[in-house]
PDB file of C-alpha atoms in Angstrom:
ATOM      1  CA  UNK A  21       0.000   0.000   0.000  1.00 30.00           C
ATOM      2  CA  UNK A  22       1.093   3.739  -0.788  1.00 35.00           C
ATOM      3  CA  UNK A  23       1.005   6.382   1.324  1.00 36.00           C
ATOM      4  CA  UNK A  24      -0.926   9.352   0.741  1.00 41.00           C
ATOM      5  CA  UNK A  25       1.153  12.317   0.608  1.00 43.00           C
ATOM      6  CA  UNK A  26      -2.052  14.345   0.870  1.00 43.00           C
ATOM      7  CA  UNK A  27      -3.930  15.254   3.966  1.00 44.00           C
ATOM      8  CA  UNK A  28      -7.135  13.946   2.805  1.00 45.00           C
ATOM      9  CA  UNK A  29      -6.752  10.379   5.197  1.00 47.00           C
ATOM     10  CA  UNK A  30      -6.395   8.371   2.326  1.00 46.00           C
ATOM     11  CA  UNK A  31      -3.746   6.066   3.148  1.00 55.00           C
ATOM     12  CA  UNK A  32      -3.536   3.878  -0.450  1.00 78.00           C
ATOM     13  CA  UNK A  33      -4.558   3.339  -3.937  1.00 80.00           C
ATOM     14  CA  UNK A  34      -8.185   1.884  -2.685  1.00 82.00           C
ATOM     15  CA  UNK A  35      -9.179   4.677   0.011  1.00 84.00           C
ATOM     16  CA  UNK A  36      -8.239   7.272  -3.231  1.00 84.00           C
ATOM     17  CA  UNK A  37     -10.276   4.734  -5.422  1.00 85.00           C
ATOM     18  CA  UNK A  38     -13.253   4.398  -2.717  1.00 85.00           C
ATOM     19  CA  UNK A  39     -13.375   8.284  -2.946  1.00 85.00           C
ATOM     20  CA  UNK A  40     -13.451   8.790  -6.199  1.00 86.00           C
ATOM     21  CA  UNK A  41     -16.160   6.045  -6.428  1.00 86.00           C
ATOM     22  CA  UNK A  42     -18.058   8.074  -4.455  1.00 87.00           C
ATOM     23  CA  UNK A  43     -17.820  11.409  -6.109  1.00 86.00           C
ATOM     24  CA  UNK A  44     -18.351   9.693  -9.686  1.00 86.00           C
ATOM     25  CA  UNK A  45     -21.641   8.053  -7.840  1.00 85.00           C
ATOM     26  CA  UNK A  46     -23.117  11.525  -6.688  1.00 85.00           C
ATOM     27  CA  UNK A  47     -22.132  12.988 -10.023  1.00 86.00           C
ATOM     28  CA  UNK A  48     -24.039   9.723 -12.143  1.00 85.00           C
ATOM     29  CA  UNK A  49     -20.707   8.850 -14.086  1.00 84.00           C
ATOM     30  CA  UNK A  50     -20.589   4.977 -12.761  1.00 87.00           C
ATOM     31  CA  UNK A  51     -21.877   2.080 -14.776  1.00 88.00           C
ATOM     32  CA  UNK A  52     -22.422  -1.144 -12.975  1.00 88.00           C
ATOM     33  CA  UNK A  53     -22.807  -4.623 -14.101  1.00 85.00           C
ATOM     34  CA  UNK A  54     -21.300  -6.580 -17.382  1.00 85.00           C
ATOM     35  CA  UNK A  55     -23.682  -5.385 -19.789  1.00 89.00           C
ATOM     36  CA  UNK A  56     -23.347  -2.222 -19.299  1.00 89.00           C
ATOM     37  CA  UNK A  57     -19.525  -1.599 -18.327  1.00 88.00           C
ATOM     38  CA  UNK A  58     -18.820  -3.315 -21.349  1.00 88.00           C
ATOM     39  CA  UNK A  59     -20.580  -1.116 -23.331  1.00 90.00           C
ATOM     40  CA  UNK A  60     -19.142   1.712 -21.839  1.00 89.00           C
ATOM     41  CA  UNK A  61     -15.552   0.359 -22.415  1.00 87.00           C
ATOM     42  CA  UNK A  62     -16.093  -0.698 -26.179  1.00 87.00           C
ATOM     43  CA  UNK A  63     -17.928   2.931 -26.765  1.00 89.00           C
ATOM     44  CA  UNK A  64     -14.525   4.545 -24.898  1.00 88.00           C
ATOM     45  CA  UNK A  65     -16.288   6.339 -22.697  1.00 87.00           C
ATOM     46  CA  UNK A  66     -15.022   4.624 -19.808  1.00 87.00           C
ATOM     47  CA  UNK A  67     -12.053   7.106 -18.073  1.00 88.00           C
ATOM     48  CA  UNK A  68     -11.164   4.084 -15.444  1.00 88.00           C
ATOM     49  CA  UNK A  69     -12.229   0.441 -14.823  1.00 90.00           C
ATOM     50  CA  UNK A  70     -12.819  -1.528 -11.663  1.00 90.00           C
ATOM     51  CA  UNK A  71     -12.577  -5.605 -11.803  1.00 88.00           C
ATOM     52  CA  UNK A  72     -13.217  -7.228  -8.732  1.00 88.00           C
ATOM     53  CA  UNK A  73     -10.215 -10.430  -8.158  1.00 87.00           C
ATOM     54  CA  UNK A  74     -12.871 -12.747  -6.362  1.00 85.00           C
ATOM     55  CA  UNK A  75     -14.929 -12.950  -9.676  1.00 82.00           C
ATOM     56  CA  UNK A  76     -15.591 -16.751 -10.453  1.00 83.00           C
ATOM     57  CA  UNK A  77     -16.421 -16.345 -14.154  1.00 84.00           C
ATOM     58  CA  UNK A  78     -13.025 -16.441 -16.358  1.00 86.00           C
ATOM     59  CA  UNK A  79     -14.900 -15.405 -19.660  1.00 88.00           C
ATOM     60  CA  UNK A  80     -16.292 -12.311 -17.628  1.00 86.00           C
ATOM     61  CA  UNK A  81     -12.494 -11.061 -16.076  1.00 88.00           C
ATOM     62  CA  UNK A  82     -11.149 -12.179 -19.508  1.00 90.00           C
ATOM     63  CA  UNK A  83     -13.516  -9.646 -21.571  1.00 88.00           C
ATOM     64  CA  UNK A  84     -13.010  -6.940 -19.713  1.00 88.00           C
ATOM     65  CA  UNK A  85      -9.313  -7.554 -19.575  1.00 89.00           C
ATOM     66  CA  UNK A  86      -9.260  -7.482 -23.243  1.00 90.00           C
ATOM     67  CA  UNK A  87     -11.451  -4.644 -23.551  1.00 89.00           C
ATOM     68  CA  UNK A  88      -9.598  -2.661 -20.940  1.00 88.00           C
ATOM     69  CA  UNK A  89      -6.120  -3.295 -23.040  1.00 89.00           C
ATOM     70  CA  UNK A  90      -7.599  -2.708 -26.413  1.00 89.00           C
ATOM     71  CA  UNK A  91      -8.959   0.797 -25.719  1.00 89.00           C
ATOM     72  CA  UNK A  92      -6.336   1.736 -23.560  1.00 89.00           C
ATOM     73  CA  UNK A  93      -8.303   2.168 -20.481  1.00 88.00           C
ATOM     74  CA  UNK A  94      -7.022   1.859 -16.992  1.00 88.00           C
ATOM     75  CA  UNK A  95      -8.029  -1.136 -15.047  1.00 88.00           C
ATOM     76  CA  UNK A  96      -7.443  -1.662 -10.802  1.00 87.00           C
ATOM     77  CA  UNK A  97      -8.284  -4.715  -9.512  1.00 87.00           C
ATOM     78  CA  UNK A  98     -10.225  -4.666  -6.099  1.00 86.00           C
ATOM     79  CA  UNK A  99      -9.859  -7.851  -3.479  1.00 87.00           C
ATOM     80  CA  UNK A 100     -13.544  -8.411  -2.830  1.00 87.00           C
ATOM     81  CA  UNK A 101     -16.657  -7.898  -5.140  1.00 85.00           C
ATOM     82  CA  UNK A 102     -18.625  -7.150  -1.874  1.00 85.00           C
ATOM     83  CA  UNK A 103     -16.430  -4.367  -1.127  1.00 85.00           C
ATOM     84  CA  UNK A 104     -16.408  -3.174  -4.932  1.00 85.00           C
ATOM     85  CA  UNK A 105     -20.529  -3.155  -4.487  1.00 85.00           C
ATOM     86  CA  UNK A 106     -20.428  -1.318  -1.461  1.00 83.00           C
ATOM     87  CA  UNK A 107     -18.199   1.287  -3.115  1.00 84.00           C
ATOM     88  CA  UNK A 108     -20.408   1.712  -5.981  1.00 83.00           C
ATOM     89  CA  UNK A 109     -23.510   2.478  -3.941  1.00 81.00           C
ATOM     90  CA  UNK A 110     -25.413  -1.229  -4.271  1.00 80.00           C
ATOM     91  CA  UNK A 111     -25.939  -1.607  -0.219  1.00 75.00           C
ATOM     92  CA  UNK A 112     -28.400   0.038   2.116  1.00 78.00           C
ATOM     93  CA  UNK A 113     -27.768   1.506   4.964  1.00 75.00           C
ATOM     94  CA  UNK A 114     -29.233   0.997   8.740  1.00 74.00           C
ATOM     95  CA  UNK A 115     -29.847   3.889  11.049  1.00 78.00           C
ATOM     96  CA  UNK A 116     -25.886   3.821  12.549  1.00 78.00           C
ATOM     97  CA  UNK A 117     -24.847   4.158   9.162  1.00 72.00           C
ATOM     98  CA  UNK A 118     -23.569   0.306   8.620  1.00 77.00           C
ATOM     99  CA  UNK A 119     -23.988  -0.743   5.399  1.00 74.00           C
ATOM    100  CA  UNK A 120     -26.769  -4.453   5.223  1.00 77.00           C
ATOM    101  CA  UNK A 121     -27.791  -5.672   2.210  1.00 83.00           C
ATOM    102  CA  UNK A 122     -24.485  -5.621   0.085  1.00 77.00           C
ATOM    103  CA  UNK A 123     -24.983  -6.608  -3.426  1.00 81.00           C
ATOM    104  CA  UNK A 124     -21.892  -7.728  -4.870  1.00 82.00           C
ATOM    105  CA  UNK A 125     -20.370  -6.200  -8.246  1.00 83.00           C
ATOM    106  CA  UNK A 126     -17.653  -7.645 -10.720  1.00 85.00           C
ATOM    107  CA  UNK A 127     -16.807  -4.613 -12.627  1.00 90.00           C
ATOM    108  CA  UNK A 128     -17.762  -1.355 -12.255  1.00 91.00           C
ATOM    109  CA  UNK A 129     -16.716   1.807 -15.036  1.00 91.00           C
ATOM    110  CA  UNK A 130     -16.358   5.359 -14.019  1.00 89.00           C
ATOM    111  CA  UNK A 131     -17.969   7.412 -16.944  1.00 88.00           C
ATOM    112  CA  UNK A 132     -17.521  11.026 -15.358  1.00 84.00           C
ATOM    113  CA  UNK A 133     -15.436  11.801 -12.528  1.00 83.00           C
ATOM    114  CA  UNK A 134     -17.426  14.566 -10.926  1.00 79.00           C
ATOM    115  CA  UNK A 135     -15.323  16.685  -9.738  1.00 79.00           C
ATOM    116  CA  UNK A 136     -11.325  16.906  -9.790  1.00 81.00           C
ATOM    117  CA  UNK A 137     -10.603  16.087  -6.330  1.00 80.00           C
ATOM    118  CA  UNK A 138      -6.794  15.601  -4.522  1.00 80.00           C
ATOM    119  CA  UNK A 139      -8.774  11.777  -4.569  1.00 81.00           C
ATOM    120  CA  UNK A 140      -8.275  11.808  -8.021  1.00 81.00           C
ATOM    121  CA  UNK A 141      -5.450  13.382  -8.667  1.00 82.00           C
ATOM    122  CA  UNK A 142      -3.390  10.899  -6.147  1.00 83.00           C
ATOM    123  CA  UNK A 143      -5.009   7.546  -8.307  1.00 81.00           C
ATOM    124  CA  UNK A 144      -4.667   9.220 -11.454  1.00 80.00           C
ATOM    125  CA  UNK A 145      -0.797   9.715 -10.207  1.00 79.00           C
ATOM    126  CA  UNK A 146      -0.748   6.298  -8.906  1.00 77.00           C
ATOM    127  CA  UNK A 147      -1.632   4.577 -11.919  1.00 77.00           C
ATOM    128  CA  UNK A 148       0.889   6.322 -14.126  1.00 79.00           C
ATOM    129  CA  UNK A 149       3.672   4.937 -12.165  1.00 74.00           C
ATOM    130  CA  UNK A 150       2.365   1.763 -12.576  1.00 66.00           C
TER     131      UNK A 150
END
């Protein structure tokens, strides 16, 4: 994990990622689902691409893969598809805040950023190293 030279408290590449999630959700520039991320991606309109590692379908990582390096688009893989789903806004949320009802996602494409954020810029930074 990376450290965050910002002081924003994200300490790595997935707290940046989380936050930009977010921002892209409010601003309605995240696609979920196969269908239509891979529409998204083979349209280039996609700016970045989420895969989730824990995905049991080979065909499904495998297309995206292939779209992601065909259209140049950046892809960062996330541990858990749970955690990916919660991230992209498929939960709901109890009165403390705690998200129940997580629906799991596999991919998820960020359309529209929102806003520029020092989120962003730090991932953005992060995966041009890379």
């Amino acid at each position: 994990q990376l450290a965050c030279p910002l002081d924003l408290g994200c300490h790595s590449v997935m707290t940046a990622l989380q936050l930009v999630l977010k921002k892209s959700l409010i601003h309605d520039g995240l696609v979920r689902g196969l269908h239509e991320c891979a529409k998204a991606l083979d349209r280039r309109q996609a700016h970045l691409c989420v895969l989730a590692e824990d995905c049991t379908e080979a065909a499904y990582t495998k297309l995206v893969e292939a779209l992601c390096n065909e259209h140049g688009i950046d892809l960062i893989k996330v541990p858990e598809g749970k955690q990916l789903g919660e991230w992209a806004g498929l939960a709901k949320y109890d009165k403390e805040g705690k998200a129940r009802k997580v629906v799991r996602a596999s991919v998820v494409v960020v359309k529209n950023y929102g806003e520029e954020t020092e989120a962003l810029t730090f991932l953005l930074n992060q995966l041009k190293k890379a």
